[in-house]
mmCIF file of C-alpha atoms in Angstrom:
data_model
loop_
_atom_site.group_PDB
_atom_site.id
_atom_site.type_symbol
_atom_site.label_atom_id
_atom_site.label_comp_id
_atom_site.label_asym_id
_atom_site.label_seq_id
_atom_site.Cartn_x
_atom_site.Cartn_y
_atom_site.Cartn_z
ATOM 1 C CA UNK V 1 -10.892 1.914 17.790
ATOM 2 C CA UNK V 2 -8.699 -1.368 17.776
ATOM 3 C CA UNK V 3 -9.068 -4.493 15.767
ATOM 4 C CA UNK V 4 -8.479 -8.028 18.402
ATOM 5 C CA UNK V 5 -4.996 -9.305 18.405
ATOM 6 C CA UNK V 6 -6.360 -12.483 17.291
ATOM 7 C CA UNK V 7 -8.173 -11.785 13.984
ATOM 8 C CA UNK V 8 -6.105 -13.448 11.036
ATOM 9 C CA UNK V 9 -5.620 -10.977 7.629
ATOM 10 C CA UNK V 10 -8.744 -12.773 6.033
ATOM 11 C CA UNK V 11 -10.947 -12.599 8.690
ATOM 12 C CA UNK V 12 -14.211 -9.736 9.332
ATOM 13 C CA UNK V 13 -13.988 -8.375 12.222
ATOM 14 C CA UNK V 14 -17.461 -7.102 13.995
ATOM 15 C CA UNK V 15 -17.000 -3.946 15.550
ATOM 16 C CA UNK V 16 -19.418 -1.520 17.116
ATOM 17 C CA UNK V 17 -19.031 1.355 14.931
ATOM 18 C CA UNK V 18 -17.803 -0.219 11.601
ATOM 19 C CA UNK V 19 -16.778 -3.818 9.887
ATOM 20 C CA UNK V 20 -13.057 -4.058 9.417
ATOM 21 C CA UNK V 21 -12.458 -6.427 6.522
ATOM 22 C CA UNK V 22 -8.159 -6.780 5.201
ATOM 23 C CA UNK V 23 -8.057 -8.126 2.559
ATOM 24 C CA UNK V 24 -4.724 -9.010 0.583
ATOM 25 C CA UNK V 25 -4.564 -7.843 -3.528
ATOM 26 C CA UNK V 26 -2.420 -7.550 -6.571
ATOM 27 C CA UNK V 27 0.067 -5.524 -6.895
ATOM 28 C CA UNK V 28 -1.137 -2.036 -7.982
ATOM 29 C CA UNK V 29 1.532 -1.632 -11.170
ATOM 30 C CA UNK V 30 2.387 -5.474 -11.524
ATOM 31 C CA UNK V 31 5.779 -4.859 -10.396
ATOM 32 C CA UNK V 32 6.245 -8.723 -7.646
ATOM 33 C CA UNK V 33 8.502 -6.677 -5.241
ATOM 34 C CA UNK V 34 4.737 -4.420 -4.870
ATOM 35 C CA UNK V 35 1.812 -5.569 -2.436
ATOM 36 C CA UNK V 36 -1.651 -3.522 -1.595
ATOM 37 C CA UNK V 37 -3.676 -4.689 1.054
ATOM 38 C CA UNK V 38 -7.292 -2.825 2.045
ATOM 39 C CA UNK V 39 -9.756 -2.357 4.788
ATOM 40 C CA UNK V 40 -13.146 -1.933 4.467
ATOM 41 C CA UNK V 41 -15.285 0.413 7.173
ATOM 42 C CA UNK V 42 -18.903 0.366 7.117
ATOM 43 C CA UNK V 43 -20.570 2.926 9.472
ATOM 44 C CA UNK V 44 -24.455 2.359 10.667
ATOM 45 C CA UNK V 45 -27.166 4.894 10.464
ATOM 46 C CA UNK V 46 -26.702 8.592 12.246
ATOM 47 C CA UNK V 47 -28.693 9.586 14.613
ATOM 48 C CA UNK V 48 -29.953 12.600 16.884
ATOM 49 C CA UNK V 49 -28.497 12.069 20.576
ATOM 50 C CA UNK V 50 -31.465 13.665 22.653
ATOM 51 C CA UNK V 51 -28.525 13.838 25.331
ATOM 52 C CA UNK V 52 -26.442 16.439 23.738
ATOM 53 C CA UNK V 53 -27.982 20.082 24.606
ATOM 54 C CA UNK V 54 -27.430 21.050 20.870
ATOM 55 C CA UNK V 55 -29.508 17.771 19.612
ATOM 56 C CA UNK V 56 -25.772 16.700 17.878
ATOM 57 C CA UNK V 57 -26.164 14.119 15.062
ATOM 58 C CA UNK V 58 -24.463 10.530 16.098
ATOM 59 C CA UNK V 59 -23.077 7.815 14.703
ATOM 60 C CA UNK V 60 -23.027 4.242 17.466
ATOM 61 C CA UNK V 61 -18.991 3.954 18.392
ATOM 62 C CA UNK V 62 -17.781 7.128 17.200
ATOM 63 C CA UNK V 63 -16.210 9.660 19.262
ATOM 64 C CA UNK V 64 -17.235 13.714 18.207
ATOM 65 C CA UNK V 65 -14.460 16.387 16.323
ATOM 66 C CA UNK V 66 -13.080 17.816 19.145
ATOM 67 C CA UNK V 67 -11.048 20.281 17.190
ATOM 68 C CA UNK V 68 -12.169 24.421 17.733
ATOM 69 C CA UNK V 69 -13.665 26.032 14.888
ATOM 70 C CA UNK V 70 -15.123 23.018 12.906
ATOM 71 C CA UNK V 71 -18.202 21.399 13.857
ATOM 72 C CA UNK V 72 -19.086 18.577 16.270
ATOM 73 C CA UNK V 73 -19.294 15.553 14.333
ATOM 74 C CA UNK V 74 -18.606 12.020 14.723
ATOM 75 C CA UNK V 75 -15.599 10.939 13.106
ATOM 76 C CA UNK V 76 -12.863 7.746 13.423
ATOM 77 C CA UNK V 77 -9.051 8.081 13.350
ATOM 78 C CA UNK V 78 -7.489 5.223 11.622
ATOM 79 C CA UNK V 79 -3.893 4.271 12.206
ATOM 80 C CA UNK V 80 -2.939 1.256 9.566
ATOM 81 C CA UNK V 81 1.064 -0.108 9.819
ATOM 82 C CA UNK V 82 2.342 -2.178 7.250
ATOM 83 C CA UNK V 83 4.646 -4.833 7.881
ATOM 84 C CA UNK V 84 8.486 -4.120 9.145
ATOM 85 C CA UNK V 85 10.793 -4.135 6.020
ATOM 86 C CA UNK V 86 8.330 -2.222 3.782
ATOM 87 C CA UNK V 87 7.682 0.819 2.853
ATOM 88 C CA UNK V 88 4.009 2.412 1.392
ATOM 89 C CA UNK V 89 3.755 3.838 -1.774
ATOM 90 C CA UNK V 90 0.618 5.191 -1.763
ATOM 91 C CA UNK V 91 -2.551 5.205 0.234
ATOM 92 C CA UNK V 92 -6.292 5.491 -1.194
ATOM 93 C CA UNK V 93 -9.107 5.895 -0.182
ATOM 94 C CA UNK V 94 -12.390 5.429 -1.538
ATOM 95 C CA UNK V 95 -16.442 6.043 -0.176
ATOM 96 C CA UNK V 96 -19.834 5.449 -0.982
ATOM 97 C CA UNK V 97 -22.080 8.317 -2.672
ATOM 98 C CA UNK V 98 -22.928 10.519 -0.294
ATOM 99 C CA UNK V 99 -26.329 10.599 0.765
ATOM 100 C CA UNK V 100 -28.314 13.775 1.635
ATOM 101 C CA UNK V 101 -30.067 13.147 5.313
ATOM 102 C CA UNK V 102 -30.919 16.668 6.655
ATOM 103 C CA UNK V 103 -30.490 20.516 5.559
ATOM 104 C CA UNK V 104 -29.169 22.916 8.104
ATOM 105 C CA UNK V 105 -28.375 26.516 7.730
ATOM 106 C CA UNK V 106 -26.252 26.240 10.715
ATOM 107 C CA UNK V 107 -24.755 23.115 12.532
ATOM 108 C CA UNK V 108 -23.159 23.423 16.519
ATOM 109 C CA UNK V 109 -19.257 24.305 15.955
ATOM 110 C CA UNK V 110 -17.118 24.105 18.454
ATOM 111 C CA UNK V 111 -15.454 26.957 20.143
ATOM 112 C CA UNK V 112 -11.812 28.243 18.572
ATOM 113 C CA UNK V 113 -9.107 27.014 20.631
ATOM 114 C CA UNK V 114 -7.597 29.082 23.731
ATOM 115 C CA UNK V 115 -4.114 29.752 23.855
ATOM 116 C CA UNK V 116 -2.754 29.154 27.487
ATOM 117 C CA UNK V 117 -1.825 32.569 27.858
ATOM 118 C CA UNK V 118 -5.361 33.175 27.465
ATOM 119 C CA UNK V 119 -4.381 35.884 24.226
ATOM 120 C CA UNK V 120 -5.092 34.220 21.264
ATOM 121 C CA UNK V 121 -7.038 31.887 20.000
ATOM 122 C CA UNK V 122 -6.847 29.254 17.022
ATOM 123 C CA UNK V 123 -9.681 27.923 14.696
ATOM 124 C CA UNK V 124 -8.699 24.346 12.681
ATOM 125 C CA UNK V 125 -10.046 24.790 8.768
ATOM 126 C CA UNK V 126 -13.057 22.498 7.896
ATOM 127 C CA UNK V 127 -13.354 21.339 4.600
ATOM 128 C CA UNK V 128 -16.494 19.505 4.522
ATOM 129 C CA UNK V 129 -15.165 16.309 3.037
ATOM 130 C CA UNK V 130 -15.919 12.744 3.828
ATOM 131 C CA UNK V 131 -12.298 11.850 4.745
ATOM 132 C CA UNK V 132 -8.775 13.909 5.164
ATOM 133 C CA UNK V 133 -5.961 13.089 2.702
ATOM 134 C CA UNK V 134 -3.719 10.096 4.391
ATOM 135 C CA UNK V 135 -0.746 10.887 6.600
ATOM 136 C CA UNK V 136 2.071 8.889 7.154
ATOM 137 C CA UNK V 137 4.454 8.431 10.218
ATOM 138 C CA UNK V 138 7.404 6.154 11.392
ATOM 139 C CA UNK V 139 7.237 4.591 15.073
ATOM 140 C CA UNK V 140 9.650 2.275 16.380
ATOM 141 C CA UNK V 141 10.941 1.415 12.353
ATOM 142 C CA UNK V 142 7.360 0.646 11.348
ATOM 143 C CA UNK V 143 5.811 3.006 8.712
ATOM 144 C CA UNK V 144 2.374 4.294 9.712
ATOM 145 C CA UNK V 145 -0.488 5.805 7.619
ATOM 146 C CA UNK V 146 -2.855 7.959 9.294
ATOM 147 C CA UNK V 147 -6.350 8.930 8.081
ATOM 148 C CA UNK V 148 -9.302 10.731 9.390
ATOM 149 C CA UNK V 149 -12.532 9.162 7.959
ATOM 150 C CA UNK V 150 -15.613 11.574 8.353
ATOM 151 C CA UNK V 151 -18.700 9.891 7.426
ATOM 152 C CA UNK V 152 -21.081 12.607 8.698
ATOM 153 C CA UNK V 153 -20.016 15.913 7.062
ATOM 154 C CA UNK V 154 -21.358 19.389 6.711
ATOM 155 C CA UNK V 155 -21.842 22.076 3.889
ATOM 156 C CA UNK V 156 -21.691 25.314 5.415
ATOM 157 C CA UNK V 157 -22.685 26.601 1.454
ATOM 158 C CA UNK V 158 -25.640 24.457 0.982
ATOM 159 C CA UNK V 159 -26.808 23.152 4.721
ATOM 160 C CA UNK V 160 -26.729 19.578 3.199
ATOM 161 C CA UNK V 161 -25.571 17.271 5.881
ATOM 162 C CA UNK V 162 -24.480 14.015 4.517
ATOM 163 C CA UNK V 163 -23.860 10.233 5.556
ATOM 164 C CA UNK V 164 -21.238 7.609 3.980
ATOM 165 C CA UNK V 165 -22.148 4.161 5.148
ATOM 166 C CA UNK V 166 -19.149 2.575 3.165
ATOM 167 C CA UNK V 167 -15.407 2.933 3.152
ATOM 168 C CA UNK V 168 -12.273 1.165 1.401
ATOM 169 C CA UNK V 169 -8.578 1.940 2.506
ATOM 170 C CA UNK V 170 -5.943 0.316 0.601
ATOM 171 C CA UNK V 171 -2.494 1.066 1.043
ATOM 172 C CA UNK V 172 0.341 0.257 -1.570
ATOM 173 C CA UNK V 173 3.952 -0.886 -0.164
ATOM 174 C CA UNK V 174 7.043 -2.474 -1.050
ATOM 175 C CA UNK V 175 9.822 -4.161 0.446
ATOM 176 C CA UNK V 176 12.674 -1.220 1.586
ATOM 177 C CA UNK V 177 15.893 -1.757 3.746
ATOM 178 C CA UNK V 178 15.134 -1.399 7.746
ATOM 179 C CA UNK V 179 17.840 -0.031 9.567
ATOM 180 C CA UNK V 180 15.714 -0.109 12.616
ATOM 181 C CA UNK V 181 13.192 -1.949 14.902
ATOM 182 C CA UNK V 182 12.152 -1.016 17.959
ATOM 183 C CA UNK V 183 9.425 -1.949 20.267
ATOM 184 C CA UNK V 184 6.369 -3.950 17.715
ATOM 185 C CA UNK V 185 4.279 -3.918 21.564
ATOM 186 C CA UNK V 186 4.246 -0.496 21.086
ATOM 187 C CA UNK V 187 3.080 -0.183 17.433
ATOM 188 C CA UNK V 188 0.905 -3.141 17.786
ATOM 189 C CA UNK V 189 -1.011 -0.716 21.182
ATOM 190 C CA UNK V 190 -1.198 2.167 18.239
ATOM 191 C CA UNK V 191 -2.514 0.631 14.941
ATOM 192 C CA UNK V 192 -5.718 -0.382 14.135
ATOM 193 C CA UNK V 193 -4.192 -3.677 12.189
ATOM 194 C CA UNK V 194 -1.884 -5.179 15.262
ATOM 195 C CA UNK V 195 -1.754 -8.465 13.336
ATOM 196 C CA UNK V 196 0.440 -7.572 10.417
ATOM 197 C CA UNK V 197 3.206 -7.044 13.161
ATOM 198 C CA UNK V 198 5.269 -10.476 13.183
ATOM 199 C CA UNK V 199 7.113 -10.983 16.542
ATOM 200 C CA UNK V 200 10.706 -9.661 15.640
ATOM 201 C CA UNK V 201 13.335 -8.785 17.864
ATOM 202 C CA UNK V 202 14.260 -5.562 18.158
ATOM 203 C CA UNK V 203 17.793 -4.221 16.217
ATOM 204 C CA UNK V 204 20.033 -1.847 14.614
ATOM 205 C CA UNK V 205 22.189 -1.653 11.307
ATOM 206 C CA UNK V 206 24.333 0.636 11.064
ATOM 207 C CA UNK V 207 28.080 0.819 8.990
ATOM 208 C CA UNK V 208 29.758 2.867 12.057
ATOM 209 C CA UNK V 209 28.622 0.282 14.586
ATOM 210 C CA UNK V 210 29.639 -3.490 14.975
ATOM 211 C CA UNK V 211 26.225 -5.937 14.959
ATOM 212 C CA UNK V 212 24.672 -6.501 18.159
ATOM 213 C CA UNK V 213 21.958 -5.487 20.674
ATOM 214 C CA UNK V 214 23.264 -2.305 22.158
ATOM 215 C CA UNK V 215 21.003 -1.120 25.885
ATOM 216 C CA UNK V 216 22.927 2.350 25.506
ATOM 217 C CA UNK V 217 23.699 4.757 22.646
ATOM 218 C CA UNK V 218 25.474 7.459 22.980
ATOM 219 C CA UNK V 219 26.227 10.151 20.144
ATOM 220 C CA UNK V 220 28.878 12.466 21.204
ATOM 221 C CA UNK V 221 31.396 15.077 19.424
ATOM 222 C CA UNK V 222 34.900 13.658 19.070
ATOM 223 C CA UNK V 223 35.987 16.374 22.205
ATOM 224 C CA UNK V 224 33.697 14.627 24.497
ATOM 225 C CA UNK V 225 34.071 11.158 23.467
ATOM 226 C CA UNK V 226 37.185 10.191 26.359
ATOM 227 C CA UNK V 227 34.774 10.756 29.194
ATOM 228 C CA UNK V 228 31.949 9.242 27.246
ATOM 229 C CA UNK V 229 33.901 6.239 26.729
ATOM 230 C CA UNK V 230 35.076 6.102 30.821
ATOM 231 C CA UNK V 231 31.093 6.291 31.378
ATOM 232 C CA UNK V 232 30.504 3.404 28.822
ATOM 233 C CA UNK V 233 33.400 1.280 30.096
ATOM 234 C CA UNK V 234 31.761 1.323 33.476
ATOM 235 C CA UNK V 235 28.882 -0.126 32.599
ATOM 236 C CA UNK V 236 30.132 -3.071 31.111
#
């Protein structure tokens, strides 16, 4: 689910699932070359969607856990960038108390995943947690943390099924070298927090390369280079 391009980094932002709230803090060790800056999610009430044959607890804006093997619950994919020229630290994230809101000695789980041969088939693990341990990724020279935040789970042990109303995300960066940015359109279509993005041009550093915008690259094996070179010259 994606934020407007036009909120500013102090400003709430009304969605239909959740509140989105950045918010800019100290640095986490005191170090000044350190920044943190968090998001805060709050998720309304669950509730039974008569139009699901299998009477599948909802949540208003939230798409269902698709994966096979684990079981059909609303959940929301976060993808947070922080700002070209930095790098994240760390990324936390903290919830409400769980609360309690039905017991169920079984909950609808979706079937295992079919190989397209049709000969095996794959099950995901399901830990039963309010949120899955952050991920990070690089697109177009902008770092990306990904997290999963569940706030409907399921203990197959006990039956308890349980609602968080209330998440913070805060992730921890600081300033590191950028040899590289690409397209920021194509980050800013991605991430969940389009306006950290400043409009930059896109470039490359590199010692082996004069400065400049280049259109083409080509990486080649000294052997192959002369022909290489003949294609390059030509489209000068």
């Amino acid at each position: 689910m994606k934020a407007s391009s036009r909120t500013r980094m102090v400003s709430v932002i009304l969605l239909t699932a959740f509140i989105l709230i950045p918010v800019l803090q100290a640095p986490p060790s005191g170090a000044e070359s350190s920044f943190s800056i968090s998001y805060e999610y709050q998720f309304s009430e669950p509730y039974v969607d008569m139009g699901t044959s299998e009477r599948l607890y909802a949540i208003s804006g939230l798409e269902y856990d698709a994966r096979g093997g684990v079981p059909a619950l609303p959940f929301s994919s976060l993808f947070l960038a922080v700002p070209p020229g930095y790098e994240v630290i760390s990324a936390k994230v903290d919830c409400a108390a769980p609360r309690v809101i039905a017991f169920m000695e079984q909950y609808p789980i979706n079937p295992a995943e079919i190989s397209l041969s049709g000969e095996h088939s794959f099950s995901h693990e399901y830990e039963g947690l309010p949120y899955a341990a952050p991920s990070s990724y690089v697109l177009e020279g902008v770092e990306v943390i990904g997290v999963d935040l569940r706030p409907l789970f399921w203990d197959k042990d006990s039956g308890a099924l349980s609602f968080v109303s209330d998440y913070t995300v805060i992730l921890y960066y600081e300033q590191a070298r950028t040899d590289y940015i690409g397209d920021l359109d194509r980050v800013r279509d991605l991430v969940d927090n389009p306006q950290v993005l400043p409009d930059l041009p896109r470039y490359t550093e590199s010692s082996l390369l004069p400065s400049g915008e280049y259109e083409h690259l080509i990486i080649t094996s000294q052997d192959l280079s002369a022909p290489f070179l003949e294609l390059a010259e030509g489209k000068v």
